[in-house]
Tab-separated table of C-alpha atoms in Angstrom:
chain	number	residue	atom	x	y	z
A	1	UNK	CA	0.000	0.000	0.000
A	2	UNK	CA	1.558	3.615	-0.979
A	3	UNK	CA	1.523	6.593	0.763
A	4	UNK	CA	-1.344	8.136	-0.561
A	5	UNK	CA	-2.924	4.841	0.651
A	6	UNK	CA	-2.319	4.624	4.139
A	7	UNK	CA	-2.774	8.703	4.815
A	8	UNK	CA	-6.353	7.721	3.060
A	9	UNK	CA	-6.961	5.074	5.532
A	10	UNK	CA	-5.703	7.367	8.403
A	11	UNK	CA	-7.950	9.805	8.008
A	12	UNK	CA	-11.171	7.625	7.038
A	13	UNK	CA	-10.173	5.792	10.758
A	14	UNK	CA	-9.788	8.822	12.743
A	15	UNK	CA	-12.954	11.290	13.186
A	16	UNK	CA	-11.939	14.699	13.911
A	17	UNK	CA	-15.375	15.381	14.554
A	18	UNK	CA	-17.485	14.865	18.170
A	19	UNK	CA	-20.951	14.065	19.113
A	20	UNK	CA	-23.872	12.663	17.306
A	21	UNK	CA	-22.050	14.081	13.925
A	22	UNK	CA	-18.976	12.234	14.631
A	23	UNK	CA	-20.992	9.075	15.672
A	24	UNK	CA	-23.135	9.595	12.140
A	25	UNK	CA	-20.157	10.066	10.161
A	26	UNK	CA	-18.510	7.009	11.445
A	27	UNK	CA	-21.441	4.514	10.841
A	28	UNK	CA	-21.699	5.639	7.312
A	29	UNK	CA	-17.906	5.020	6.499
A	30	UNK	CA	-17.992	2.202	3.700
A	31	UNK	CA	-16.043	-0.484	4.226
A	32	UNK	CA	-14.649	-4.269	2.032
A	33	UNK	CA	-15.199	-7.405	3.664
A	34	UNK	CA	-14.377	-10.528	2.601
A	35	UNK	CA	-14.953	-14.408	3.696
A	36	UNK	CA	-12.924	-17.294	1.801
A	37	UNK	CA	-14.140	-20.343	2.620
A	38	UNK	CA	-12.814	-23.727	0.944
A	39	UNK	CA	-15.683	-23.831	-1.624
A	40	UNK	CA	-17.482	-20.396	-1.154
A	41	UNK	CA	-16.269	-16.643	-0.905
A	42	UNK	CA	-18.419	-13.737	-0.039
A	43	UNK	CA	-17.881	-10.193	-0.382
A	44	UNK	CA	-19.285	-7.472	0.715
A	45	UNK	CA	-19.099	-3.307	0.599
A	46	UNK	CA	-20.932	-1.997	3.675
A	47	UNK	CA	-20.683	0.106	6.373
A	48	UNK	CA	-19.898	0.288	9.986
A	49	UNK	CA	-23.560	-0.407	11.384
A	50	UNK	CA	-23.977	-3.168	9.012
A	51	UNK	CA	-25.654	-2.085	5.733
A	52	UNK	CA	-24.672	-4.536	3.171
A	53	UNK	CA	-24.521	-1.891	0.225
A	54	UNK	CA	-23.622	-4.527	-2.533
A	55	UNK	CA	-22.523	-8.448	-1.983
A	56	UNK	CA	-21.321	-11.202	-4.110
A	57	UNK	CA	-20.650	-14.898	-3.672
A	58	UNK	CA	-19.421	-17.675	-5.912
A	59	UNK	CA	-17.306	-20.900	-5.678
A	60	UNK	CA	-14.061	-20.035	-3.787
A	61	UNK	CA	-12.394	-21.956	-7.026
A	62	UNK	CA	-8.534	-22.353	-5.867
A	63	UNK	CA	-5.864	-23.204	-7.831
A	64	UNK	CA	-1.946	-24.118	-6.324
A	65	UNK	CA	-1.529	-20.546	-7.789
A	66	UNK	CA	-2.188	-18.428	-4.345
A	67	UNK	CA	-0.929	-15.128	-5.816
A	68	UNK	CA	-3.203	-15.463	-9.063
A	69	UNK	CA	-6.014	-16.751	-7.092
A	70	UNK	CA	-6.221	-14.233	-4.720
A	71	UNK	CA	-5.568	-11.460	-7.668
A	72	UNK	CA	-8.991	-12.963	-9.224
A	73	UNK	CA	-10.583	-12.245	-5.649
A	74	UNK	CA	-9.139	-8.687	-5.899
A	75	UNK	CA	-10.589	-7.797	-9.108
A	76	UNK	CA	-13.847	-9.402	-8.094
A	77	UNK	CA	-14.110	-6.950	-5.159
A	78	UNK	CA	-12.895	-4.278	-7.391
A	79	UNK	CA	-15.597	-5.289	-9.303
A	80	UNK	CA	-18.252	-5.300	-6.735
A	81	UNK	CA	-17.311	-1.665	-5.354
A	82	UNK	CA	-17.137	-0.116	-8.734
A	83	UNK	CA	-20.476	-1.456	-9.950
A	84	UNK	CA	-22.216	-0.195	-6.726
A	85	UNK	CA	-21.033	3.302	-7.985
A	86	UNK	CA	-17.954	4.191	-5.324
A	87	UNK	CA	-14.195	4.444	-6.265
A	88	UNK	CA	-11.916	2.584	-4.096
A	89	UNK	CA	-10.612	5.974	-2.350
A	90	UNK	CA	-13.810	5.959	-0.610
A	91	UNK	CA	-13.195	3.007	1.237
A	92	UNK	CA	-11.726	2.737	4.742
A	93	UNK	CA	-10.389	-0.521	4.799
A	94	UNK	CA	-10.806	-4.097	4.005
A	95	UNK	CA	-11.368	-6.901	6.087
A	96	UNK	CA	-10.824	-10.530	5.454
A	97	UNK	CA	-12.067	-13.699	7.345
A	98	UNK	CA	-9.806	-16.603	6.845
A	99	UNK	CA	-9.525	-20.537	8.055
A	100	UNK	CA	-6.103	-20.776	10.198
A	101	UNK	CA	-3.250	-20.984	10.585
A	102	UNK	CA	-2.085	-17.621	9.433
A	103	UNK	CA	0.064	-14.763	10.419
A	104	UNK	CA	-2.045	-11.731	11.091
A	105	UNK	CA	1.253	-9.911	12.027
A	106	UNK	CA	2.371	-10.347	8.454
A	107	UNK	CA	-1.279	-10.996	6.777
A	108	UNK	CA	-0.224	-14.396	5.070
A	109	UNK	CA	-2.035	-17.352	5.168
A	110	UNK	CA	0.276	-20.422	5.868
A	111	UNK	CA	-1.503	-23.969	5.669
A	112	UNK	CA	-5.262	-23.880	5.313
A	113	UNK	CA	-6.611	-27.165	6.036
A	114	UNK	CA	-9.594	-26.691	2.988
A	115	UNK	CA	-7.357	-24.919	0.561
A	116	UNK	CA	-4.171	-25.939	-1.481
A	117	UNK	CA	-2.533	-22.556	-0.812
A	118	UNK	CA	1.066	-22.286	1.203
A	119	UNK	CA	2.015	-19.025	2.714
A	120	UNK	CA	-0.505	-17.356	0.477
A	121	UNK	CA	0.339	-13.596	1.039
A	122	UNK	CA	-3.250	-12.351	1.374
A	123	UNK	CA	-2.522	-8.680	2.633
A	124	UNK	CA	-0.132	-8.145	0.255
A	125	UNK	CA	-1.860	-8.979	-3.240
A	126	UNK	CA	-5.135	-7.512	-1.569
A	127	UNK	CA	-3.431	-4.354	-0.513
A	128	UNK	CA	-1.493	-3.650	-3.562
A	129	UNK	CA	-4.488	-3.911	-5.818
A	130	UNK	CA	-7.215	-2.027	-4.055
A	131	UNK	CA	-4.834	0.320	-2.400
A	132	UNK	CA	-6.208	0.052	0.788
A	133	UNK	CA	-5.120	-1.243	4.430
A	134	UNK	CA	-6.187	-5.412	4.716
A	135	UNK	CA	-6.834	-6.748	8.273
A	136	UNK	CA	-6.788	-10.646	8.101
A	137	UNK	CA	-8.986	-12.209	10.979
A	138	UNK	CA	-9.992	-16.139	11.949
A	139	UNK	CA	-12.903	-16.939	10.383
A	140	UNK	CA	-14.770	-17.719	13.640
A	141	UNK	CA	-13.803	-14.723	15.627
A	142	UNK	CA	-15.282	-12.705	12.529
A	143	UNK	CA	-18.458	-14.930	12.766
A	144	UNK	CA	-18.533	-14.449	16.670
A	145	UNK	CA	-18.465	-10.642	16.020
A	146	UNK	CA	-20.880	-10.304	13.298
A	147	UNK	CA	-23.164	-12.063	15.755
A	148	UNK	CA	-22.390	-10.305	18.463
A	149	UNK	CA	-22.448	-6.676	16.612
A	150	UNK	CA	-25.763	-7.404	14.600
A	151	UNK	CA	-27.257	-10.501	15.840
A	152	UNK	CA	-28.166	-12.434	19.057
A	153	UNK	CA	-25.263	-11.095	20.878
A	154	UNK	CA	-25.847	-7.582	20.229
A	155	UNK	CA	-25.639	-5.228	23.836
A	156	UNK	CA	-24.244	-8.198	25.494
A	157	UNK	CA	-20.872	-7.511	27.215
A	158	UNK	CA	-19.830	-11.136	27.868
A	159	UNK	CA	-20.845	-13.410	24.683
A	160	UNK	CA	-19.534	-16.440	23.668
A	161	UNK	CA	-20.620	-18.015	20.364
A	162	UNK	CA	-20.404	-21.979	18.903
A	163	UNK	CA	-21.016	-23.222	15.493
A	164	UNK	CA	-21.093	-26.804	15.161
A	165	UNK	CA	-21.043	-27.484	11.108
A	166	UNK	CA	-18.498	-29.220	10.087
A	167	UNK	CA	-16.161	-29.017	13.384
A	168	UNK	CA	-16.732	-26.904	16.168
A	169	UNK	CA	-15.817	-22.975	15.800
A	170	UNK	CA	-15.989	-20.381	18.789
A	171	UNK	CA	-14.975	-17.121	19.046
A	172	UNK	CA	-15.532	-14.706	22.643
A	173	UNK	CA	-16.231	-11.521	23.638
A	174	UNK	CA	-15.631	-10.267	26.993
A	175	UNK	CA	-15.774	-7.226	28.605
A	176	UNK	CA	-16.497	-5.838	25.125
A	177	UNK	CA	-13.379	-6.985	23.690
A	178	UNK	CA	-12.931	-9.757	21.249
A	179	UNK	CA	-10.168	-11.965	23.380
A	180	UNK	CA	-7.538	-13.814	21.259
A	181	UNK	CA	-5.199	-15.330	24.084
A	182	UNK	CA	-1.264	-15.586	23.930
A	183	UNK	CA	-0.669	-16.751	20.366
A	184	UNK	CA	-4.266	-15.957	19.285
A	185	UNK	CA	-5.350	-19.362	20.548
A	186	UNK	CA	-8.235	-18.249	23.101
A	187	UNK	CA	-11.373	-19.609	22.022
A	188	UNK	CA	-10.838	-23.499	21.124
A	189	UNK	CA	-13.770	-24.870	22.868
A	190	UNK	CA	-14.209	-27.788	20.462
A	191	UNK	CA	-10.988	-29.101	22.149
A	192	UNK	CA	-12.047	-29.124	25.678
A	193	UNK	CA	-11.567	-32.960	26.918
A	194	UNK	CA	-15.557	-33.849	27.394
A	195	UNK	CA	-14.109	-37.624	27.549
A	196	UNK	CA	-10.890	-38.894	28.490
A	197	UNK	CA	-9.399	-41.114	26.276
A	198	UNK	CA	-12.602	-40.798	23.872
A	199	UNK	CA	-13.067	-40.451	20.341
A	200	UNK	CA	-10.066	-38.987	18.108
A	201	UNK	CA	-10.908	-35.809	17.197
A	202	UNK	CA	-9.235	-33.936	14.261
A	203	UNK	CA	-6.405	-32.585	15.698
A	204	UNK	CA	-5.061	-35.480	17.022
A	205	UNK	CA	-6.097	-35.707	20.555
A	206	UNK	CA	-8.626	-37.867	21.710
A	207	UNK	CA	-11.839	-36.448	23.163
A	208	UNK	CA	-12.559	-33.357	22.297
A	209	UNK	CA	-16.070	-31.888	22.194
A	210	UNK	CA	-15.533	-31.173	18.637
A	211	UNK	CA	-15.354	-35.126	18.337
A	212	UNK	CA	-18.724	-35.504	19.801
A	213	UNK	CA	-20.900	-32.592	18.674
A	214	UNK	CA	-19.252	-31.369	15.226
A	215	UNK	CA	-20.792	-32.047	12.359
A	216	UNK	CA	-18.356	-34.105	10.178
A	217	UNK	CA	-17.983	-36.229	12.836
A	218	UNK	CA	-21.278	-36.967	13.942
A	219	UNK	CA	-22.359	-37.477	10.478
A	220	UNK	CA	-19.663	-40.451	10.423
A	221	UNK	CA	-21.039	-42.248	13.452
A	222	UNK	CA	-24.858	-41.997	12.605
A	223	UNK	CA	-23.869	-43.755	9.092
A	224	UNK	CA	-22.233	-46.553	11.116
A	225	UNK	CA	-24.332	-46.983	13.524
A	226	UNK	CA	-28.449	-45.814	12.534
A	227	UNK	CA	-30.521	-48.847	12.335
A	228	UNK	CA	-32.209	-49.969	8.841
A	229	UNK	CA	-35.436	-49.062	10.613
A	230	UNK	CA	-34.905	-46.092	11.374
A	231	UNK	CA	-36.870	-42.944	9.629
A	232	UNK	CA	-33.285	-41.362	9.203
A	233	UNK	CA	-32.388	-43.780	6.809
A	234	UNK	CA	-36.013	-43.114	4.500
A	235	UNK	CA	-35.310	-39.482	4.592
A	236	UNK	CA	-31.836	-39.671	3.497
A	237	UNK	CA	-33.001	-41.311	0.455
A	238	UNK	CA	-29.848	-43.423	-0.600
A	239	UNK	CA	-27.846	-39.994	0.276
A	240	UNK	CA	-25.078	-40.418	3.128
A	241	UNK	CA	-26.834	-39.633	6.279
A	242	UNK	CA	-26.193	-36.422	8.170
A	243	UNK	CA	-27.581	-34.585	11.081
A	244	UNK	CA	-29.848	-32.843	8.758
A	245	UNK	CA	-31.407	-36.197	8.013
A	246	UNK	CA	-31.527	-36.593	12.365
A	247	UNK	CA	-33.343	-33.481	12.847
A	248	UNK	CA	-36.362	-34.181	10.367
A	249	UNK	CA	-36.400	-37.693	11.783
A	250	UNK	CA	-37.038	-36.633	15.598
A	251	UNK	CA	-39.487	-33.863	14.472
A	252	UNK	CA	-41.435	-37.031	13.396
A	253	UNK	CA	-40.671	-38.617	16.350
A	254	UNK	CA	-38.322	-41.069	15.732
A	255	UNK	CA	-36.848	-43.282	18.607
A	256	UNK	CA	-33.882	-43.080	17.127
A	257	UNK	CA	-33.381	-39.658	16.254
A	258	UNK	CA	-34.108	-38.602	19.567
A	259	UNK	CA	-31.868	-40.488	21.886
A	260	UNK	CA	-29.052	-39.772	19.623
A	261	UNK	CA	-30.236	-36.031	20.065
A	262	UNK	CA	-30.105	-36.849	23.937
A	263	UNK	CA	-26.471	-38.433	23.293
A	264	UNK	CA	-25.703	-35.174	21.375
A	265	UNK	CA	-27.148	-32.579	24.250
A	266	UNK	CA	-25.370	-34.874	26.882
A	267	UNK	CA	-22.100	-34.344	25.499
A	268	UNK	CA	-22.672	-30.505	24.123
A	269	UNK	CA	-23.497	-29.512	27.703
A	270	UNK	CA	-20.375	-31.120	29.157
A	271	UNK	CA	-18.939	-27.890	27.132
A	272	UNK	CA	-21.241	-25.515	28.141
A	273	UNK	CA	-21.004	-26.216	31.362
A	274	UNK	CA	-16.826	-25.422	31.275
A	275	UNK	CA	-17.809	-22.365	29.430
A	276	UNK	CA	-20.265	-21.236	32.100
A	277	UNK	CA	-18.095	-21.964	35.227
A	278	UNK	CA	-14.976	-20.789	33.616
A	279	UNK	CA	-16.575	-17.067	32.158
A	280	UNK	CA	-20.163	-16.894	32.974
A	281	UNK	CA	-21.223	-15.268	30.037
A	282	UNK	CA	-24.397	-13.221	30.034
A	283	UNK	CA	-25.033	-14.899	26.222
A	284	UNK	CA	-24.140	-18.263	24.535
A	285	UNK	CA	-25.130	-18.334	20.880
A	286	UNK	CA	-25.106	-21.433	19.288
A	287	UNK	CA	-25.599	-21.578	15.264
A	288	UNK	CA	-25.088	-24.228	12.352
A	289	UNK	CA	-26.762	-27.440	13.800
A	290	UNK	CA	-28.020	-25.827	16.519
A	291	UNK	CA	-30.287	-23.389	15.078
A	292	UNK	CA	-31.553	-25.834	12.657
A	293	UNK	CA	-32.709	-28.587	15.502
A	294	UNK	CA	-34.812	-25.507	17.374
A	295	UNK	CA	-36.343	-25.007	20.640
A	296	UNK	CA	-37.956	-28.482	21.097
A	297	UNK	CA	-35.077	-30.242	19.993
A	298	UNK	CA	-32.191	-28.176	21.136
A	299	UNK	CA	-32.448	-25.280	23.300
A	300	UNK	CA	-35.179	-26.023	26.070
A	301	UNK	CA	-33.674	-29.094	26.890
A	302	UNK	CA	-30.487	-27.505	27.217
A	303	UNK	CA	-31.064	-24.896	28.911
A	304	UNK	CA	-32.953	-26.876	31.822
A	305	UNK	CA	-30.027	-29.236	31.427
A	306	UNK	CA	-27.369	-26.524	32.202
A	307	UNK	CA	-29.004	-25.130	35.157
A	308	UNK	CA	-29.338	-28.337	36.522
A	309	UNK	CA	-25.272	-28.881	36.472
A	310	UNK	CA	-24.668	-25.037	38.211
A	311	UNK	CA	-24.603	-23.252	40.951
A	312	UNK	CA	-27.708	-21.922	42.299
A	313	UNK	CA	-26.416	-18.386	42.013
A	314	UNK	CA	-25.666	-19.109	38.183
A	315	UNK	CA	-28.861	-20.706	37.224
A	316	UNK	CA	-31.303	-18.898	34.937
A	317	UNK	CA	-28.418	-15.836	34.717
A	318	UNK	CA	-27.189	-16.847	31.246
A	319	UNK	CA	-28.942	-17.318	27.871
A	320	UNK	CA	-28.336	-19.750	25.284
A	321	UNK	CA	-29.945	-18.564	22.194
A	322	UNK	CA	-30.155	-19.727	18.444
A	323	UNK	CA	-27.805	-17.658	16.149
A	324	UNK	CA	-30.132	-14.321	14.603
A	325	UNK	CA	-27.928	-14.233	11.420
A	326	UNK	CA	-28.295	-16.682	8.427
A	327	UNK	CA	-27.103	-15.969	4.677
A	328	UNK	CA	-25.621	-12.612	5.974
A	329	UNK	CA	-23.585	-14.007	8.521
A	330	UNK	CA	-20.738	-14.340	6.037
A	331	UNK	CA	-20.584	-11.149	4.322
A	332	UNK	CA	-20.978	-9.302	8.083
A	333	UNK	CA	-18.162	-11.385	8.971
A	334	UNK	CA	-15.997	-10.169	6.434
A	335	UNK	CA	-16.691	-6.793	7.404
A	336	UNK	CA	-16.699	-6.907	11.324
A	337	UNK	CA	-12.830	-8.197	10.404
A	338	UNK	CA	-12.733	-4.757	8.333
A	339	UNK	CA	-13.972	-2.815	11.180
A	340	UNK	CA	-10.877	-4.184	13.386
A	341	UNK	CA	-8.869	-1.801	11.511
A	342	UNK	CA	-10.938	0.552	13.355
A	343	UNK	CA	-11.461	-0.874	16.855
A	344	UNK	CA	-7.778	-2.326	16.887
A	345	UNK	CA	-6.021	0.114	14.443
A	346	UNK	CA	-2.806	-0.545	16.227
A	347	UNK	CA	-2.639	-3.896	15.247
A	348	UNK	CA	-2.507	-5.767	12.382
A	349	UNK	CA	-0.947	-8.264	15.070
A	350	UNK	CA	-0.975	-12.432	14.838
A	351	UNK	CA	-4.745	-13.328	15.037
A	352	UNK	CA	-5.929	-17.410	15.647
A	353	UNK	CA	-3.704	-19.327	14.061
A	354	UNK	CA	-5.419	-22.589	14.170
């Protein structure tokens, strides 16, 4: 990024201004967010209180080409602003929500466990294209503050947020402040121990929640192990099974279905509960498999099941909602990684790196 550049992006992050003109000036600064996922990016120009003022998504598409690939992505965003009217100099920043590992300190990803890219220096090719400042961020911490900006966490001080699609992604907020750990490595609750000497998870190690509750992995033992008679196997159709298959079949109240829901909650809460003792947040937000299984299935049970394992003084005092965003959670995660530039412009300093 040139000089020109960065005094741009200096001034668009500071607001000489005070009161409610400051505070309007600042929530209409437009902003570049991106998600790459390993088979779908999103991109988004919006601004700081969330309007999504143009988005676009398509197959993520990689080649062993890095440089080239993420060149591609450039002109696709350059794309995107210029066709919603606005020249890049308008922009404050861009904002990009990546799988680990990477170095935030240096903005390069380094072995992405969906993606063939090495060392792929995203901040770099990003930054000398659009001419703008590029804040790389994990891609659950940016889904963890999308949610907590403009969804189910929003006005909560202490929020801690789970997905459970494929593995098990968290990100937390505490005091207000999005906490990364030594390393960038706060956050890993799909690696608690819920069972010693359990399942292997992933990463190696043997019991983690993520082992138990994540998707890909729950999705493996219901194909070994649902009976022929099940309804789970009528509704799959001949398709592998998955918990989407699960959830339909309990709705109809299949035996099945719901003890291995029970199985699921049994282990899920084992987490929850280490969340709750160790931070007591006022908000849990659960999404991805979650959300989709529902009150019934899902979030009464758990949350009589989670005030039954705590202290008297802790029960009833924090929530455990369904996820509020959906097909916007992406682009606003690309974005609240953009707006980090603002909230942390001191650091473009290592974020999660696994």
């Amino acid at each position: 990024m040139n000089a020109d550049a960065r005094d741009r992006a200096a001034n668009c992050l500071v607001f000489p201004l005070s009161g409610a003109e400051a505070r309007t000036l600042e929530q209409m600064s437009l902003w570049l967010g991106i998600d790459i996922g390993g088979t779908k990016t999103a991109i988004a120009l919006g601004r700081a209180d969330g309007t999504l003022v143009a988005t676009w998504r398509g197959a993520t598409a990689p080649t062993a080409d890095a440089v080239a690939d993420l060149r591609r992505l450039g002109e696709e965003a350059l794309r995107l602003v210029t066709g919603a009217g606005h020249a890049l100099s308008a922009l404050c920043g861009v904002g990009v929500a990546v799988p680990g590992p990477f170095d935030g300190a240096h903005g390069v990803l380094l072995t992405p466990p969906n993606l063939p890219w090495r060392d792929a220096p995203v901040a770099r090719v990003l930054g000398e294209l659009l001419q703008l400042p590029v804040q790389l961020e994990n891609d659950a911490n940016a889904a963890a503050l999308a949610e907590w900006r403009f969804g189910a966490g929003r006005g909560a001080r202490d929020f801690v947020y789970l997905t459970m699609s494929t593995g098990v992604g968290a990100g937390m907020v505490l005091g207000g402040q999005l906490v990364r750990g030594v390393g960038s490595h706060a956050g890993e609750w799909g690696h608690v121990p819920v069972e010693w000497e359990g399942a292997r998870c992933g990463c190696g190690r043997r019991g983690c929640l993520e082992a138990y509750v994540g998707g890909a992995n729950w999705a493996l033992r219901l194909r070994r192990e649902t009976p022929a008679t099940s309804r789970v196997v009528a509704l799959a159709g001949g398709d592998p099974i998955s918990p989407v298959h699960l959830v339909a079949a309990a709705r109809e109240g299949d035996a099945f279905a719901l003890a291995e829901f029970a199985r699921w909650r049994g282990y899920l809460i084992r987490g929850l509960t280490a969340i709750a003792f160790a931070l007591a947040p006022e908000v849990i937000v659960l999404g991805t498999i979650a959300t989709a299984a529902g009150e019934a299935l899902c979030f009464e049970p758990l949350r009589a099941e989670l005030d039954a394992e705590l202290w008297p003084s802790l029960r009833g005092k924090i929530r455990i909602v369904p996820a509020a965003l959906d097909e916007e959670r992406p682009y606003l995660a690309g974005l609240c990684a953009a707006l980090e530039l603002r909230d942390s412009p001191a650091a473009s300093t290592a974020r999660r790196s696994s």
